[in-house]
Amino acid sequence: MVLAWMVLSGPSAPSGALDAGSAPVKPVRDVVPNRVMTWNLCNPCETGNDDRAAAIAEFAPQVVGVQEACVGDVEKIRDYLENLHGLVYHVEYGPVLQSWGRCGGAPWNPGGYGEAILSAAPMADVVTEEYPDGGSEDRGYMAVTTTVDGRRVRVFNTHLAERRQEAVRAEQVGVLAAEVARHDRAIVIGDFNAVPYASELTPMWKLAADADPGCRPSGAGTCAPTTDWQSKFDYVFLRDVTARSHRVHPTPVSDHDQLYADVDLTDRP
């Protein structure tokens, strides 16, 4: 009887999800076309994916890069964004490890864990790379080419080694910076696990500026904290991209705040 009920009821899905074969839902809401967000989702945390989707939908970014992300969770977040909030996103994943403990799944097929990028515009030239040394846990970066403010731009999303692993982060930044330097224009987002004046971030500061004009590596400026422990670990680095505004939004559903920047690429070819 239980088996028959499962067959008749079908797989569980967010309220309003489409049946297989249905036409895709058209966006009900518009995203902010020049808004780029970074957010560490916090994992493991007792947070519902509907709450995560609602937090993203409040600001409706064109592009959002998430870290500490399970593939299954991001799939659900994307469904909730579409079916509950009318926001339609493409998604690319950058898992660096398979983790049953973090992401569930079958023991022989655990869920992927790492980064993901959701974009209102299609993405191309997707690259996912694991750093040679992740520190206490595998870490990496991903990159896509997509549209922000009506212009094509390379977007990177990364998560660096945990705190008190400065030497490992320095090597990781070197790898990332070498890839960013290949592009005349780029947006680099993520959780760098380092304060602005940390020496390991020097290669990034040489290539790009933070979206917050008051936040600089000298430590003389005022950088809004992005974590519950009052440190700035999250960045929107801009290479030949102008920031028009930025915001740090505290949220109860993660130990990291949401950070977004509204950028201007219209004066670029």
Short mmCIF file of N, CA and C in Angstrom, two decimals, residues 90-232:
data_model
loop_
_atom_site.label_atom_id
_atom_site.label_comp_id
_atom_site.label_asym_id
_atom_site.label_seq_id
_atom_site.Cartn_x
_atom_site.Cartn_y
_atom_site.Cartn_z
N HIS A 90 19.33 30.64 -14.17
CA HIS A 90 20.20 29.55 -14.61
C HIS A 90 21.16 29.24 -13.46
N VAL A 91 21.70 28.02 -13.43
CA VAL A 91 22.60 27.66 -12.34
C VAL A 91 23.77 26.84 -12.86
N GLU A 92 24.93 27.09 -12.31
CA GLU A 92 26.12 26.28 -12.56
C GLU A 92 26.73 25.93 -11.20
N TYR A 93 27.28 24.72 -11.12
CA TYR A 93 27.80 24.22 -9.86
C TYR A 93 29.32 24.07 -9.92
N GLY A 94 29.93 24.28 -8.76
CA GLY A 94 31.37 24.08 -8.64
C GLY A 94 31.71 23.24 -7.43
N PRO A 95 31.21 22.00 -7.35
CA PRO A 95 31.49 21.18 -6.16
C PRO A 95 32.96 20.77 -6.11
N VAL A 96 33.51 20.78 -4.91
CA VAL A 96 34.91 20.38 -4.75
C VAL A 96 35.03 19.07 -3.99
N LEU A 97 33.94 18.59 -3.43
CA LEU A 97 33.97 17.30 -2.76
C LEU A 97 32.57 16.72 -2.69
N GLN A 98 32.51 15.42 -2.47
CA GLN A 98 31.24 14.73 -2.26
C GLN A 98 31.13 14.44 -0.77
N SER A 99 30.06 14.95 -0.15
CA SER A 99 29.97 14.88 1.31
C SER A 99 28.59 14.38 1.72
N TRP A 100 28.53 13.12 2.17
CA TRP A 100 27.27 12.60 2.67
C TRP A 100 26.90 13.27 3.98
N GLY A 101 27.91 13.54 4.84
CA GLY A 101 27.64 14.16 6.12
C GLY A 101 27.05 15.54 5.99
N ARG A 102 27.49 16.31 5.00
CA ARG A 102 26.98 17.67 4.81
C ARG A 102 25.74 17.70 3.92
N CYS A 103 25.75 16.93 2.88
CA CYS A 103 24.75 17.10 1.82
C CYS A 103 23.78 15.95 1.67
N GLY A 104 23.94 14.90 2.45
CA GLY A 104 23.01 13.78 2.34
C GLY A 104 23.23 12.99 1.07
N GLY A 105 22.17 12.38 0.58
CA GLY A 105 22.28 11.51 -0.58
C GLY A 105 22.54 10.09 -0.15
N ALA A 106 22.64 9.21 -1.12
CA ALA A 106 22.93 7.82 -0.82
C ALA A 106 24.39 7.69 -0.38
N PRO A 107 24.69 6.77 0.53
CA PRO A 107 26.09 6.61 0.97
C PRO A 107 27.05 6.36 -0.18
N TRP A 108 26.58 5.69 -1.24
CA TRP A 108 27.44 5.43 -2.38
C TRP A 108 27.38 6.55 -3.43
N ASN A 109 26.52 7.53 -3.19
CA ASN A 109 26.40 8.66 -4.12
C ASN A 109 26.08 9.94 -3.33
N PRO A 110 27.04 10.41 -2.51
CA PRO A 110 26.77 11.57 -1.66
C PRO A 110 26.65 12.85 -2.47
N GLY A 111 26.02 13.84 -1.87
CA GLY A 111 25.78 15.09 -2.56
C GLY A 111 27.03 15.92 -2.76
N GLY A 112 27.07 16.69 -3.86
CA GLY A 112 28.19 17.56 -4.15
C GLY A 112 28.15 18.81 -3.28
N TYR A 113 29.34 19.28 -2.88
CA TYR A 113 29.47 20.40 -1.95
C TYR A 113 30.53 21.36 -2.46
N GLY A 114 30.25 22.65 -2.42
CA GLY A 114 31.23 23.65 -2.86
C GLY A 114 30.57 24.97 -3.14
N GLU A 115 30.76 25.48 -4.36
CA GLU A 115 30.18 26.76 -4.77
C GLU A 115 29.12 26.55 -5.85
N ALA A 116 28.33 27.61 -6.06
CA ALA A 116 27.38 27.62 -7.16
C ALA A 116 27.14 29.07 -7.56
N ILE A 117 26.79 29.27 -8.82
CA ILE A 117 26.42 30.59 -9.33
C ILE A 117 25.05 30.49 -9.97
N LEU A 118 24.15 31.37 -9.53
CA LEU A 118 22.84 31.52 -10.16
C LEU A 118 22.84 32.83 -10.92
N SER A 119 22.41 32.79 -12.17
CA SER A 119 22.41 33.97 -13.02
C SER A 119 21.10 34.06 -13.78
N ALA A 120 20.54 35.26 -13.86
CA ALA A 120 19.32 35.44 -14.64
C ALA A 120 19.58 35.27 -16.13
N ALA A 121 20.81 35.48 -16.56
CA ALA A 121 21.19 35.29 -17.97
C ALA A 121 21.95 33.98 -18.11
N PRO A 122 21.92 33.39 -19.29
CA PRO A 122 22.69 32.16 -19.49
C PRO A 122 24.17 32.36 -19.21
N MET A 123 24.83 31.27 -18.86
CA MET A 123 26.27 31.30 -18.56
C MET A 123 27.02 30.43 -19.56
N ALA A 124 28.24 30.83 -19.84
CA ALA A 124 29.07 30.11 -20.80
C ALA A 124 30.49 29.99 -20.26
N ASP A 125 31.28 29.15 -20.93
CA ASP A 125 32.71 28.98 -20.60
C ASP A 125 32.90 28.70 -19.12
N VAL A 126 32.16 27.71 -18.62
CA VAL A 126 32.18 27.40 -17.19
C VAL A 126 33.47 26.66 -16.84
N VAL A 127 34.13 27.14 -15.78
CA VAL A 127 35.35 26.51 -15.28
C VAL A 127 35.16 26.23 -13.79
N THR A 128 35.47 25.03 -13.36
CA THR A 128 35.48 24.70 -11.93
C THR A 128 36.85 24.11 -11.61
N GLU A 129 37.49 24.67 -10.60
CA GLU A 129 38.84 24.24 -10.24
C GLU A 129 38.96 24.04 -8.74
N GLU A 130 39.63 22.98 -8.35
CA GLU A 130 39.96 22.76 -6.95
C GLU A 130 41.38 23.25 -6.70
N TYR A 131 41.57 23.97 -5.60
CA TYR A 131 42.91 24.45 -5.28
C TYR A 131 43.82 23.27 -4.96
N PRO A 132 45.11 23.36 -5.34
CA PRO A 132 46.03 22.26 -5.04
C PRO A 132 46.06 21.89 -3.57
N ASP A 133 45.94 22.88 -2.69
CA ASP A 133 45.89 22.64 -1.25
C ASP A 133 44.67 23.38 -0.71
N GLY A 134 43.71 22.62 -0.20
CA GLY A 134 42.51 23.24 0.32
C GLY A 134 42.59 23.58 1.79
N GLY A 135 43.67 23.14 2.45
CA GLY A 135 43.75 23.32 3.89
C GLY A 135 43.01 22.20 4.59
N SER A 136 42.25 22.52 5.61
CA SER A 136 41.56 21.50 6.40
C SER A 136 40.37 20.89 5.65
N GLU A 137 39.97 21.48 4.54
CA GLU A 137 38.86 20.97 3.75
C GLU A 137 39.08 21.39 2.30
N ASP A 138 38.71 20.55 1.36
CA ASP A 138 38.88 20.90 -0.06
C ASP A 138 38.17 22.22 -0.36
N ARG A 139 38.86 23.07 -1.10
CA ARG A 139 38.29 24.35 -1.50
C ARG A 139 38.65 24.61 -2.96
N GLY A 140 37.91 25.52 -3.60
CA GLY A 140 38.17 25.80 -5.00
C GLY A 140 37.51 27.08 -5.45
N TYR A 141 37.49 27.27 -6.77
CA TYR A 141 36.80 28.42 -7.36
C TYR A 141 36.09 27.97 -8.63
N MET A 142 35.13 28.76 -9.06
CA MET A 142 34.49 28.53 -10.34
C MET A 142 34.38 29.85 -11.06
N ALA A 143 34.25 29.80 -12.37
CA ALA A 143 34.15 31.01 -13.17
C ALA A 143 33.20 30.78 -14.33
N VAL A 144 32.45 31.82 -14.67
CA VAL A 144 31.52 31.77 -15.79
C VAL A 144 31.59 33.10 -16.52
N THR A 145 31.14 33.09 -17.75
CA THR A 145 30.91 34.33 -18.48
C THR A 145 29.40 34.52 -18.61
N THR A 146 28.91 35.67 -18.16
CA THR A 146 27.48 35.93 -18.20
C THR A 146 27.25 37.42 -18.40
N THR A 147 26.00 37.84 -18.33
CA THR A 147 25.63 39.22 -18.60
C THR A 147 25.28 39.94 -17.29
N VAL A 148 25.92 41.08 -17.07
CA VAL A 148 25.63 41.95 -15.94
C VAL A 148 25.53 43.37 -16.49
N ASP A 149 24.48 44.08 -16.14
CA ASP A 149 24.26 45.45 -16.62
C ASP A 149 24.34 45.54 -18.14
N GLY A 150 23.85 44.50 -18.81
CA GLY A 150 23.80 44.50 -20.26
C GLY A 150 25.11 44.22 -20.95
N ARG A 151 26.16 43.85 -20.20
CA ARG A 151 27.48 43.59 -20.79
C ARG A 151 27.95 42.21 -20.37
N ARG A 152 28.71 41.57 -21.24
CA ARG A 152 29.30 40.28 -20.93
C ARG A 152 30.51 40.50 -20.03
N VAL A 153 30.62 39.67 -19.00
CA VAL A 153 31.70 39.84 -18.04
C VAL A 153 32.04 38.48 -17.43
N ARG A 154 33.29 38.31 -17.06
CA ARG A 154 33.73 37.09 -16.39
C ARG A 154 33.47 37.23 -14.90
N VAL A 155 32.78 36.23 -14.31
CA VAL A 155 32.45 36.24 -12.89
C VAL A 155 33.10 35.03 -12.22
N PHE A 156 33.84 35.29 -11.15
CA PHE A 156 34.49 34.25 -10.36
C PHE A 156 33.79 34.14 -9.01
N ASN A 157 33.72 32.93 -8.49
CA ASN A 157 33.16 32.68 -7.16
C ASN A 157 34.09 31.71 -6.44
N THR A 158 34.50 32.06 -5.21
CA THR A 158 35.47 31.23 -4.51
C THR A 158 35.18 31.15 -3.03
N HIS A 159 35.78 30.17 -2.40
CA HIS A 159 35.76 30.00 -0.95
C HIS A 159 37.16 29.54 -0.55
N LEU A 160 37.86 30.38 0.21
CA LEU A 160 39.23 30.08 0.60
C LEU A 160 39.28 29.30 1.91
N ALA A 161 40.48 28.83 2.24
CA ALA A 161 40.69 27.99 3.42
C ALA A 161 40.25 28.70 4.70
N GLU A 162 39.93 27.90 5.69
CA GLU A 162 39.40 28.42 6.94
C GLU A 162 40.41 29.31 7.67
N ARG A 163 39.90 29.97 8.70
CA ARG A 163 40.73 30.86 9.49
C ARG A 163 41.94 30.13 10.07
N ARG A 164 42.98 30.92 10.37
CA ARG A 164 44.25 30.43 10.93
C ARG A 164 44.99 29.52 9.95
N GLN A 165 44.69 29.66 8.65
CA GLN A 165 45.41 28.93 7.60
C GLN A 165 45.91 29.93 6.56
N GLU A 166 46.62 30.95 7.06
CA GLU A 166 47.04 32.06 6.21
C GLU A 166 47.92 31.61 5.05
N ALA A 167 48.87 30.70 5.33
CA ALA A 167 49.79 30.26 4.28
C ALA A 167 49.04 29.54 3.16
N VAL A 168 48.05 28.75 3.52
CA VAL A 168 47.26 28.03 2.51
C VAL A 168 46.46 29.02 1.68
N ARG A 169 45.85 30.00 2.33
CA ARG A 169 45.09 31.00 1.59
C ARG A 169 45.98 31.80 0.65
N ALA A 170 47.19 32.08 1.07
CA ALA A 170 48.11 32.83 0.21
C ALA A 170 48.36 32.07 -1.09
N GLU A 171 48.54 30.76 -1.01
CA GLU A 171 48.72 29.95 -2.22
C GLU A 171 47.45 29.95 -3.06
N GLN A 172 46.31 29.85 -2.41
CA GLN A 172 45.05 29.84 -3.15
C GLN A 172 44.81 31.17 -3.87
N VAL A 173 45.08 32.28 -3.19
CA VAL A 173 44.91 33.59 -3.84
C VAL A 173 45.84 33.72 -5.03
N GLY A 174 47.03 33.17 -4.92
CA GLY A 174 47.95 33.21 -6.06
C GLY A 174 47.38 32.51 -7.27
N VAL A 175 46.76 31.34 -7.05
CA VAL A 175 46.14 30.60 -8.15
C VAL A 175 44.98 31.40 -8.74
N LEU A 176 44.13 31.92 -7.87
CA LEU A 176 42.96 32.66 -8.32
C LEU A 176 43.36 33.94 -9.06
N ALA A 177 44.29 34.69 -8.48
CA ALA A 177 44.70 35.96 -9.08
C ALA A 177 45.29 35.76 -10.47
N ALA A 178 46.02 34.68 -10.66
CA ALA A 178 46.61 34.41 -11.97
C ALA A 178 45.52 34.23 -13.02
N GLU A 179 44.40 33.61 -12.65
CA GLU A 179 43.29 33.44 -13.59
C GLU A 179 42.54 34.74 -13.81
N VAL A 180 42.33 35.49 -12.74
CA VAL A 180 41.63 36.77 -12.87
C VAL A 180 42.42 37.72 -13.76
N ALA A 181 43.73 37.70 -13.64
CA ALA A 181 44.60 38.61 -14.39
C ALA A 181 44.50 38.37 -15.90
N ARG A 182 44.00 37.23 -16.32
CA ARG A 182 43.87 36.94 -17.75
C ARG A 182 42.71 37.70 -18.39
N HIS A 183 41.90 38.35 -17.56
CA HIS A 183 40.72 39.04 -18.06
C HIS A 183 40.84 40.53 -17.78
N ASP A 184 40.59 41.34 -18.79
CA ASP A 184 40.65 42.79 -18.60
C ASP A 184 39.55 43.28 -17.67
N ARG A 185 38.43 42.58 -17.65
CA ARG A 185 37.30 42.97 -16.83
C ARG A 185 36.73 41.74 -16.14
N ALA A 186 36.55 41.83 -14.82
CA ALA A 186 36.06 40.66 -14.09
C ALA A 186 35.42 41.10 -12.78
N ILE A 187 34.53 40.25 -12.29
CA ILE A 187 33.92 40.40 -10.98
C ILE A 187 34.28 39.14 -10.18
N VAL A 188 34.86 39.34 -9.00
CA VAL A 188 35.33 38.21 -8.19
C VAL A 188 34.60 38.28 -6.85
N ILE A 189 33.81 37.28 -6.56
CA ILE A 189 33.01 37.27 -5.34
C ILE A 189 33.34 36.04 -4.52
N GLY A 190 33.04 36.12 -3.23
CA GLY A 190 33.21 34.92 -2.42
C GLY A 190 33.57 35.20 -0.99
N ASP A 191 33.77 34.10 -0.27
CA ASP A 191 34.20 34.11 1.13
C ASP A 191 35.70 33.84 1.14
N PHE A 192 36.47 34.90 1.44
CA PHE A 192 37.92 34.79 1.42
C PHE A 192 38.49 34.44 2.80
N ASN A 193 37.67 34.36 3.81
CA ASN A 193 38.11 33.99 5.16
C ASN A 193 39.30 34.81 5.64
N ALA A 194 39.37 36.06 5.23
CA ALA A 194 40.48 36.94 5.61
C ALA A 194 39.99 38.37 5.66
N VAL A 195 40.48 39.13 6.62
CA VAL A 195 40.13 40.54 6.73
C VAL A 195 40.88 41.33 5.65
N PRO A 196 40.43 42.54 5.33
CA PRO A 196 41.01 43.28 4.19
C PRO A 196 42.52 43.51 4.27
N TYR A 197 43.05 43.71 5.46
CA TYR A 197 44.47 44.00 5.57
C TYR A 197 45.33 42.74 5.69
N ALA A 198 44.75 41.56 5.57
CA ALA A 198 45.53 40.32 5.62
C ALA A 198 46.49 40.25 4.43
N SER A 199 47.71 39.88 4.70
CA SER A 199 48.75 39.92 3.66
C SER A 199 48.43 38.98 2.50
N GLU A 200 47.71 37.88 2.76
CA GLU A 200 47.45 36.92 1.69
C GLU A 200 46.53 37.47 0.62
N LEU A 201 45.82 38.56 0.92
CA LEU A 201 44.94 39.14 -0.09
C LEU A 201 45.63 40.14 -1.01
N THR A 202 46.90 40.41 -0.78
CA THR A 202 47.62 41.42 -1.57
C THR A 202 47.50 41.21 -3.07
N PRO A 203 47.64 39.98 -3.58
CA PRO A 203 47.51 39.81 -5.04
C PRO A 203 46.14 40.23 -5.58
N MET A 204 45.09 40.04 -4.79
CA MET A 204 43.77 40.46 -5.26
C MET A 204 43.64 41.97 -5.26
N TRP A 205 44.16 42.62 -4.23
CA TRP A 205 44.07 44.08 -4.17
C TRP A 205 44.85 44.73 -5.31
N LYS A 206 45.89 44.07 -5.80
CA LYS A 206 46.65 44.62 -6.92
C LYS A 206 45.87 44.56 -8.23
N LEU A 207 44.89 43.65 -8.29
CA LEU A 207 44.12 43.47 -9.52
C LEU A 207 42.78 44.18 -9.51
N ALA A 208 42.20 44.36 -8.32
CA ALA A 208 40.80 44.81 -8.25
C ALA A 208 40.57 45.59 -6.97
N ALA A 209 39.46 46.33 -6.95
CA ALA A 209 39.03 47.08 -5.78
C ALA A 209 37.77 46.46 -5.22
N ASP A 210 37.56 46.60 -3.93
CA ASP A 210 36.33 46.13 -3.32
C ASP A 210 35.19 47.07 -3.69
N ALA A 211 33.98 46.52 -3.76
CA ALA A 211 32.82 47.34 -4.10
C ALA A 211 32.56 48.44 -3.08
N ASP A 212 33.04 48.23 -1.86
CA ASP A 212 32.92 49.25 -0.82
C ASP A 212 34.08 50.23 -0.95
N PRO A 213 33.83 51.47 -1.36
CA PRO A 213 34.93 52.42 -1.59
C PRO A 213 35.69 52.77 -0.32
N GLY A 214 35.10 52.54 0.83
CA GLY A 214 35.79 52.83 2.07
C GLY A 214 36.60 51.69 2.61
N CYS A 215 36.59 50.57 1.90
CA CYS A 215 37.29 49.38 2.37
C CYS A 215 38.53 49.14 1.53
N ARG A 216 39.69 49.30 2.15
CA ARG A 216 40.96 49.15 1.46
C ARG A 216 41.92 48.33 2.31
N PRO A 217 42.98 47.80 1.71
CA PRO A 217 43.87 46.89 2.45
C PRO A 217 44.69 47.56 3.53
N SER A 218 44.78 48.86 3.54
CA SER A 218 45.59 49.53 4.54
C SER A 218 45.03 49.40 5.95
N GLY A 219 43.74 49.10 6.06
CA GLY A 219 43.11 49.03 7.36
C GLY A 219 42.66 50.39 7.85
N ALA A 220 42.97 51.44 7.09
CA ALA A 220 42.61 52.79 7.52
C ALA A 220 41.13 53.08 7.28
N GLY A 221 40.54 52.41 6.29
CA GLY A 221 39.15 52.66 5.97
C GLY A 221 38.20 51.94 6.92
N THR A 222 36.93 52.11 6.67
CA THR A 222 35.91 51.46 7.48
C THR A 222 35.23 50.39 6.62
N CYS A 223 35.43 49.15 6.98
CA CYS A 223 34.85 48.04 6.23
C CYS A 223 33.72 47.43 7.05
N ALA A 224 32.54 47.41 6.49
CA ALA A 224 31.41 46.82 7.21
C ALA A 224 31.64 45.32 7.39
N PRO A 225 31.45 44.80 8.59
CA PRO A 225 31.62 43.36 8.81
C PRO A 225 30.57 42.57 8.04
N THR A 226 30.91 41.34 7.68
CA THR A 226 30.00 40.50 6.91
C THR A 226 29.73 39.17 7.60
N THR A 227 30.16 39.02 8.84
CA THR A 227 29.97 37.76 9.57
C THR A 227 29.41 38.04 10.95
N ASP A 228 28.91 36.99 11.58
CA ASP A 228 28.37 37.12 12.93
C ASP A 228 29.45 37.44 13.95
N TRP A 229 30.71 37.15 13.61
CA TRP A 229 31.81 37.47 14.54
C TRP A 229 32.46 38.81 14.19
N GLN A 230 31.74 39.64 13.45
CA GLN A 230 32.09 41.04 13.19
C GLN A 230 33.41 41.20 12.42
N SER A 231 33.67 40.30 11.50
CA SER A 231 34.81 40.42 10.59
C SER A 231 34.30 40.51 9.15
N LYS A 232 35.04 41.22 8.34
CA LYS A 232 34.73 41.23 6.90
C LYS A 232 35.52 40.11 6.23
#
